[in-house]
């Protein structure tokens, strides 16, 4: 199992208050809940699984800054650009595929936290994310065979 998404463990990097946060692969909504508690202004959870979306909506119901959607098309336009924090805890193949789509949504100095990466592919994977020159690596966390990368947009 990949480690829990790392909003909780990334307090130091958590951007200033009233930021906008996108959580890709939100699952039960744990990360959007953490982000809201840490002072995020707008938080959007995205998950392709209808049941996960339902669960996350229930779990964050009490939190009126959060929205959870199943696809990007459902998400309101304001969420898709200039984000302070993007968190993604999905499978490695999709993380690779979404490199540009996740990176371009960050504002300058915005943080990208990627987890669900196996240690054995971490070096190659992280080079792939850094290759286009828009991100710096600021932190790498490891939990058993899983790695979580924290990157910052220049
Ligand atoms: C490992 S869980 C992460 C749950 C939660 N973010 C956490 O850290 O506890 C991965 C979730 O990503 C969703 N998912 C997988 N591929 C996705 C994609 N391409 N876009 C959005 N969600 C995706 C799955 O349905 C699942 O709920």
PDB file of C-alpha atoms and ligand atoms in Angstrom:
ATOM      1  CA  UNK A   1       0.000   0.000   0.000  1.00  0.00           C
ATOM      2  CA  UNK A   2       1.363   3.449  -0.849  1.00  0.00           C
ATOM      3  CA  UNK A   3       1.622   5.745   2.180  1.00  0.00           C
ATOM      4  CA  UNK A   4      -1.182   8.098   3.059  1.00  0.00           C
ATOM      5  CA  UNK A   5      -1.312  11.184   0.985  1.00  0.00           C
ATOM      6  CA  UNK A   6       1.019  13.700   2.404  1.00  0.00           C
ATOM      7  CA  UNK A   7      -0.867  16.896   3.049  1.00  0.00           C
ATOM      8  CA  UNK A   8      -0.595  16.040   6.730  1.00  0.00           C
ATOM      9  CA  UNK A   9       3.155  15.466   6.590  1.00  0.00           C
ATOM     10  CA  UNK A  10       3.867  18.496   4.399  1.00  0.00           C
ATOM     11  CA  UNK A  11       2.889  21.230   6.820  1.00  0.00           C
ATOM     12  CA  UNK A  12       6.214  23.009   6.342  1.00  0.00           C
ATOM     13  CA  UNK A  13       5.640  23.336   2.639  1.00  0.00           C
ATOM     14  CA  UNK A  14       1.972  24.109   2.947  1.00  0.00           C
ATOM     15  CA  UNK A  15       1.458  27.412   1.154  1.00  0.00           C
ATOM     16  CA  UNK A  16       0.016  30.566   2.686  1.00  0.00           C
ATOM     17  CA  UNK A  17      -3.587  30.668   3.802  1.00  0.00           C
ATOM     18  CA  UNK A  18      -6.507  31.027   1.414  1.00  0.00           C
ATOM     19  CA  UNK A  19      -4.720  28.959  -1.186  1.00  0.00           C
ATOM     20  CA  UNK A  20      -6.363  26.659  -3.734  1.00  0.00           C
ATOM     21  CA  UNK A  21      -5.655  22.970  -3.458  1.00  0.00           C
ATOM     22  CA  UNK A  22      -6.336  20.127  -5.894  1.00  0.00           C
ATOM     23  CA  UNK A  23      -6.248  16.515  -4.714  1.00  0.00           C
ATOM     24  CA  UNK A  24      -6.105  14.036  -7.588  1.00  0.00           C
ATOM     25  CA  UNK A  25      -7.221  10.548  -6.537  1.00  0.00           C
ATOM     26  CA  UNK A  26      -8.882  11.806  -3.411  1.00  0.00           C
ATOM     27  CA  UNK A  27     -10.202   8.420  -2.234  1.00  0.00           C
ATOM     28  CA  UNK A  28     -12.037   8.974   1.034  1.00  0.00           C
ATOM     29  CA  UNK A  29     -11.232  12.677   1.018  1.00  0.00           C
ATOM     30  CA  UNK A  30      -8.611  12.479   3.774  1.00  0.00           C
ATOM     31  CA  UNK A  31      -6.251  14.934   2.067  1.00  0.00           C
ATOM     32  CA  UNK A  32      -8.864  17.514   1.208  1.00  0.00           C
ATOM     33  CA  UNK A  33      -9.984  17.394   4.800  1.00  0.00           C
ATOM     34  CA  UNK A  34      -6.389  17.971   5.992  1.00  0.00           C
ATOM     35  CA  UNK A  35      -5.906  20.791   3.506  1.00  0.00           C
ATOM     36  CA  UNK A  36      -9.066  22.482   4.701  1.00  0.00           C
ATOM     37  CA  UNK A  37      -7.955  22.142   8.318  1.00  0.00           C
ATOM     38  CA  UNK A  38      -4.584  23.652   7.446  1.00  0.00           C
ATOM     39  CA  UNK A  39      -6.319  26.752   6.166  1.00  0.00           C
ATOM     40  CA  UNK A  40      -6.837  26.194   2.445  1.00  0.00           C
ATOM     41  CA  UNK A  41      -9.332  28.543   0.878  1.00  0.00           C
ATOM     42  CA  UNK A  42     -10.643  26.349  -1.899  1.00  0.00           C
ATOM     43  CA  UNK A  43     -10.134  22.619  -2.089  1.00  0.00           C
ATOM     44  CA  UNK A  44     -11.138  20.317  -4.902  1.00  0.00           C
ATOM     45  CA  UNK A  45     -10.944  16.526  -4.737  1.00  0.00           C
ATOM     46  CA  UNK A  46     -10.971  14.568  -7.965  1.00  0.00           C
ATOM     47  CA  UNK A  47     -11.463  10.825  -8.324  1.00  0.00           C
ATOM     48  CA  UNK A  48     -12.454   8.668 -11.275  1.00  0.00           C
ATOM     49  CA  UNK A  49     -14.254   6.209  -9.024  1.00  0.00           C
ATOM     50  CA  UNK A  50     -17.900   7.069  -8.406  1.00  0.00           C
ATOM     51  CA  UNK A  51     -17.981   5.379  -5.037  1.00  0.00           C
ATOM     52  CA  UNK A  52     -14.848   7.192  -3.863  1.00  0.00           C
ATOM     53  CA  UNK A  53     -16.465  10.466  -4.918  1.00  0.00           C
ATOM     54  CA  UNK A  54     -19.599   9.617  -2.946  1.00  0.00           C
ATOM     55  CA  UNK A  55     -17.572   8.643   0.132  1.00  0.00           C
ATOM     56  CA  UNK A  56     -15.362  11.691  -0.022  1.00  0.00           C
ATOM     57  CA  UNK A  57     -18.396  13.956  -0.382  1.00  0.00           C
ATOM     58  CA  UNK A  58     -19.930  12.417   2.708  1.00  0.00           C
ATOM     59  CA  UNK A  59     -16.679  12.636   4.652  1.00  0.00           C
ATOM     60  CA  UNK A  60     -16.115  16.279   3.875  1.00  0.00           C
ATOM     61  CA  UNK A  61     -19.739  17.314   4.049  1.00  0.00           C
ATOM     62  CA  UNK A  62     -19.161  19.313   7.185  1.00  0.00           C
ATOM     63  CA  UNK A  63     -16.449  21.237   5.438  1.00  0.00           C
ATOM     64  CA  UNK A  64     -17.997  23.915   3.250  1.00  0.00           C
ATOM     65  CA  UNK A  65     -14.808  24.812   1.380  1.00  0.00           C
ATOM     66  CA  UNK A  66     -14.480  21.409  -0.296  1.00  0.00           C
ATOM     67  CA  UNK A  67     -15.863  20.053  -3.527  1.00  0.00           C
ATOM     68  CA  UNK A  68     -15.406  16.558  -4.859  1.00  0.00           C
ATOM     69  CA  UNK A  69     -15.863  15.677  -8.505  1.00  0.00           C
ATOM     70  CA  UNK A  70     -15.494  12.611 -10.649  1.00  0.00           C
ATOM     71  CA  UNK A  71     -13.977  14.182 -13.709  1.00  0.00           C
ATOM     72  CA  UNK A  72     -12.333  17.418 -14.678  1.00  0.00           C
ATOM     73  CA  UNK A  73     -15.344  18.330 -16.758  1.00  0.00           C
ATOM     74  CA  UNK A  74     -17.455  18.511 -13.622  1.00  0.00           C
ATOM     75  CA  UNK A  75     -14.967  20.720 -11.798  1.00  0.00           C
ATOM     76  CA  UNK A  76     -15.590  24.418 -11.874  1.00  0.00           C
ATOM     77  CA  UNK A  77     -13.152  26.323 -14.067  1.00  0.00           C
ATOM     78  CA  UNK A  78     -11.618  28.377 -11.286  1.00  0.00           C
ATOM     79  CA  UNK A  79      -9.903  25.313  -9.875  1.00  0.00           C
ATOM     80  CA  UNK A  80      -7.842  24.401 -12.843  1.00  0.00           C
ATOM     81  CA  UNK A  81      -5.186  27.126 -12.861  1.00  0.00           C
ATOM     82  CA  UNK A  82      -2.929  29.016 -10.503  1.00  0.00           C
ATOM     83  CA  UNK A  83      -3.078  26.435  -7.724  1.00  0.00           C
ATOM     84  CA  UNK A  84      -0.918  26.654  -4.609  1.00  0.00           C
ATOM     85  CA  UNK A  85      -0.858  22.931  -3.976  1.00  0.00           C
ATOM     86  CA  UNK A  86      -1.560  19.862  -6.086  1.00  0.00           C
ATOM     87  CA  UNK A  87      -1.504  16.472  -4.400  1.00  0.00           C
ATOM     88  CA  UNK A  88      -1.724  13.219  -6.334  1.00  0.00           C
ATOM     89  CA  UNK A  89      -1.671   9.745  -4.881  1.00  0.00           C
ATOM     90  CA  UNK A  90      -2.486   7.564  -7.870  1.00  0.00           C
ATOM     91  CA  UNK A  91      -0.740   4.835  -9.806  1.00  0.00           C
ATOM     92  CA  UNK A  92       2.669   5.425 -11.263  1.00  0.00           C
ATOM     93  CA  UNK A  93       1.531   5.086 -14.890  1.00  0.00           C
ATOM     94  CA  UNK A  94      -1.075   7.816 -14.502  1.00  0.00           C
ATOM     95  CA  UNK A  95       1.317  10.026 -12.576  1.00  0.00           C
ATOM     96  CA  UNK A  96       3.666   9.825 -15.550  1.00  0.00           C
ATOM     97  CA  UNK A  97       0.892  10.529 -17.987  1.00  0.00           C
ATOM     98  CA  UNK A  98      -0.279  13.558 -16.012  1.00  0.00           C
ATOM     99  CA  UNK A  99       3.091  15.292 -15.740  1.00  0.00           C
ATOM    100  CA  UNK A 100       2.179  18.328 -17.775  1.00  0.00           C
ATOM    101  CA  UNK A 101      -1.426  18.474 -16.716  1.00  0.00           C
ATOM    102  CA  UNK A 102      -0.450  18.625 -13.020  1.00  0.00           C
ATOM    103  CA  UNK A 103       2.528  20.944 -13.447  1.00  0.00           C
ATOM    104  CA  UNK A 104       0.796  23.587 -15.522  1.00  0.00           C
ATOM    105  CA  UNK A 105      -1.932  24.032 -12.927  1.00  0.00           C
ATOM    106  CA  UNK A 106       0.511  25.279 -10.309  1.00  0.00           C
ATOM    107  CA  UNK A 107       1.202  28.920  -9.813  1.00  0.00           C
ATOM    108  CA  UNK A 108       4.801  30.065  -9.401  1.00  0.00           C
ATOM    109  CA  UNK A 109       6.159  28.631  -6.093  1.00  0.00           C
ATOM    110  CA  UNK A 110       3.202  26.231  -6.001  1.00  0.00           C
ATOM    111  CA  UNK A 111       3.824  22.805  -4.507  1.00  0.00           C
ATOM    112  CA  UNK A 112       3.280  19.431  -6.168  1.00  0.00           C
ATOM    113  CA  UNK A 113       3.195  16.346  -3.944  1.00  0.00           C
ATOM    114  CA  UNK A 114       3.283  12.994  -5.700  1.00  0.00           C
ATOM    115  CA  UNK A 115       2.943   9.663  -3.961  1.00  0.00           C
ATOM    116  CA  UNK A 116       2.362   6.104  -5.102  1.00  0.00           C
ATOM    117  CA  UNK A 117       5.888   5.832  -6.540  1.00  0.00           C
ATOM    118  CA  UNK A 118       7.926   2.698  -5.944  1.00  0.00           C
ATOM    119  CA  UNK A 119      11.440   3.273  -4.672  1.00  0.00           C
ATOM    120  CA  UNK A 120      12.983   1.298  -7.526  1.00  0.00           C
ATOM    121  CA  UNK A 121      11.631   3.752 -10.139  1.00  0.00           C
ATOM    122  CA  UNK A 122      11.939   6.928  -8.095  1.00  0.00           C
ATOM    123  CA  UNK A 123      15.152   8.211  -9.670  1.00  0.00           C
ATOM    124  CA  UNK A 124      13.940   7.830 -13.225  1.00  0.00           C
ATOM    125  CA  UNK A 125      10.504   9.113 -12.343  1.00  0.00           C
ATOM    126  CA  UNK A 126      11.767  12.186 -10.586  1.00  0.00           C
ATOM    127  CA  UNK A 127      14.124  12.978 -13.490  1.00  0.00           C
ATOM    128  CA  UNK A 128      11.139  12.756 -15.819  1.00  0.00           C
ATOM    129  CA  UNK A 129       9.217  15.309 -13.744  1.00  0.00           C
ATOM    130  CA  UNK A 130      12.206  17.635 -13.483  1.00  0.00           C
ATOM    131  CA  UNK A 131      13.235  17.337 -17.131  1.00  0.00           C
ATOM    132  CA  UNK A 132      10.991  20.071 -18.487  1.00  0.00           C
ATOM    133  CA  UNK A 133      12.711  22.559 -16.190  1.00  0.00           C
ATOM    134  CA  UNK A 134       9.612  23.988 -14.497  1.00  0.00           C
ATOM    135  CA  UNK A 135      10.006  22.263 -11.132  1.00  0.00           C
ATOM    136  CA  UNK A 136      12.602  21.901  -8.390  1.00  0.00           C
ATOM    137  CA  UNK A 137      12.699  18.950  -6.064  1.00  0.00           C
ATOM    138  CA  UNK A 138      12.453  20.094  -2.462  1.00  0.00           C
ATOM    139  CA  UNK A 139      11.881  16.918  -0.513  1.00  0.00           C
ATOM    140  CA  UNK A 140      11.725  13.132  -0.842  1.00  0.00           C
ATOM    141  CA  UNK A 141      10.056  10.974   1.796  1.00  0.00           C
ATOM    142  CA  UNK A 142      10.220   7.238   1.958  1.00  0.00           C
ATOM    143  CA  UNK A 143       7.987   4.723   3.673  1.00  0.00           C
ATOM    144  CA  UNK A 144       9.031   1.119   3.156  1.00  0.00           C
ATOM    145  CA  UNK A 145       9.171   0.615  -0.610  1.00  0.00           C
ATOM    146  CA  UNK A 146       7.135   3.744  -1.389  1.00  0.00           C
ATOM    147  CA  UNK A 147       8.397   7.221  -2.128  1.00  0.00           C
ATOM    148  CA  UNK A 148       6.654  10.562  -1.948  1.00  0.00           C
ATOM    149  CA  UNK A 149       8.114  13.482  -3.915  1.00  0.00           C
ATOM    150  CA  UNK A 150       7.591  17.123  -3.096  1.00  0.00           C
ATOM    151  CA  UNK A 151       8.333  19.488  -5.971  1.00  0.00           C
ATOM    152  CA  UNK A 152       8.048  23.233  -6.310  1.00  0.00           C
ATOM    153  CA  UNK A 153       7.198  25.226  -9.388  1.00  0.00           C
ATOM    154  CA  UNK A 154       9.832  27.834 -10.267  1.00  0.00           C
TER     155      UNK A 154
HETATM  156  C1  LIG B   1      -4.294   5.184  -3.308  1.00  0.00           C
HETATM  157  S1  LIG B   1      -5.867   5.932  -3.410  1.00  0.00           S
HETATM  158  C2  LIG B   1      -5.502   7.492  -2.691  1.00  0.00           C
HETATM  159  C3  LIG B   1      -6.512   7.911  -1.674  1.00  0.00           C
HETATM  160  C4  LIG B   1      -6.206   9.218  -0.925  1.00  0.00           C
HETATM  161  N1  LIG B   1      -5.756  10.285  -1.780  1.00  0.00           N
HETATM  162  C5  LIG B   1      -5.208   8.988   0.181  1.00  0.00           C
HETATM  163  O1  LIG B   1      -4.075   9.427   0.028  1.00  0.00           O
HETATM  164  O2  LIG B   1      -5.552   8.378   1.183  1.00  0.00           O
HETATM  165  C6  LIG B   1      -5.952   6.269  -5.129  1.00  0.00           C
HETATM  166  C7  LIG B   1      -7.282   6.880  -5.613  1.00  0.00           C
HETATM  167  O3  LIG B   1      -7.020   7.440  -6.904  1.00  0.00           O
HETATM  168  C8  LIG B   1      -8.129   7.215  -7.749  1.00  0.00           C
HETATM  169  N2  LIG B   1      -7.605   7.328  -9.127  1.00  0.00           N
HETATM  170  C9  LIG B   1      -6.861   6.428  -9.817  1.00  0.00           C
HETATM  171  N3  LIG B   1      -6.518   6.929 -11.032  1.00  0.00           N
HETATM  172  C10 LIG B   1      -7.022   8.182 -11.096  1.00  0.00           C
HETATM  173  C11 LIG B   1      -7.004   9.203 -12.082  1.00  0.00           C
HETATM  174  N4  LIG B   1      -6.400   9.045 -13.246  1.00  0.00           N
HETATM  175  N5  LIG B   1      -7.638  10.375 -11.819  1.00  0.00           N
HETATM  176  C12 LIG B   1      -8.272  10.556 -10.642  1.00  0.00           C
HETATM  177  N6  LIG B   1      -8.331   9.616  -9.666  1.00  0.00           N
HETATM  178  C13 LIG B   1      -7.726   8.449  -9.885  1.00  0.00           C
HETATM  179  C14 LIG B   1      -8.649   5.858  -7.316  1.00  0.00           C
HETATM  180  O4  LIG B   1     -10.003   5.697  -7.656  1.00  0.00           O
HETATM  181  C15 LIG B   1      -8.416   5.905  -5.789  1.00  0.00           C
HETATM  182  O5  LIG B   1      -9.541   6.365  -5.101  1.00  0.00           O
END
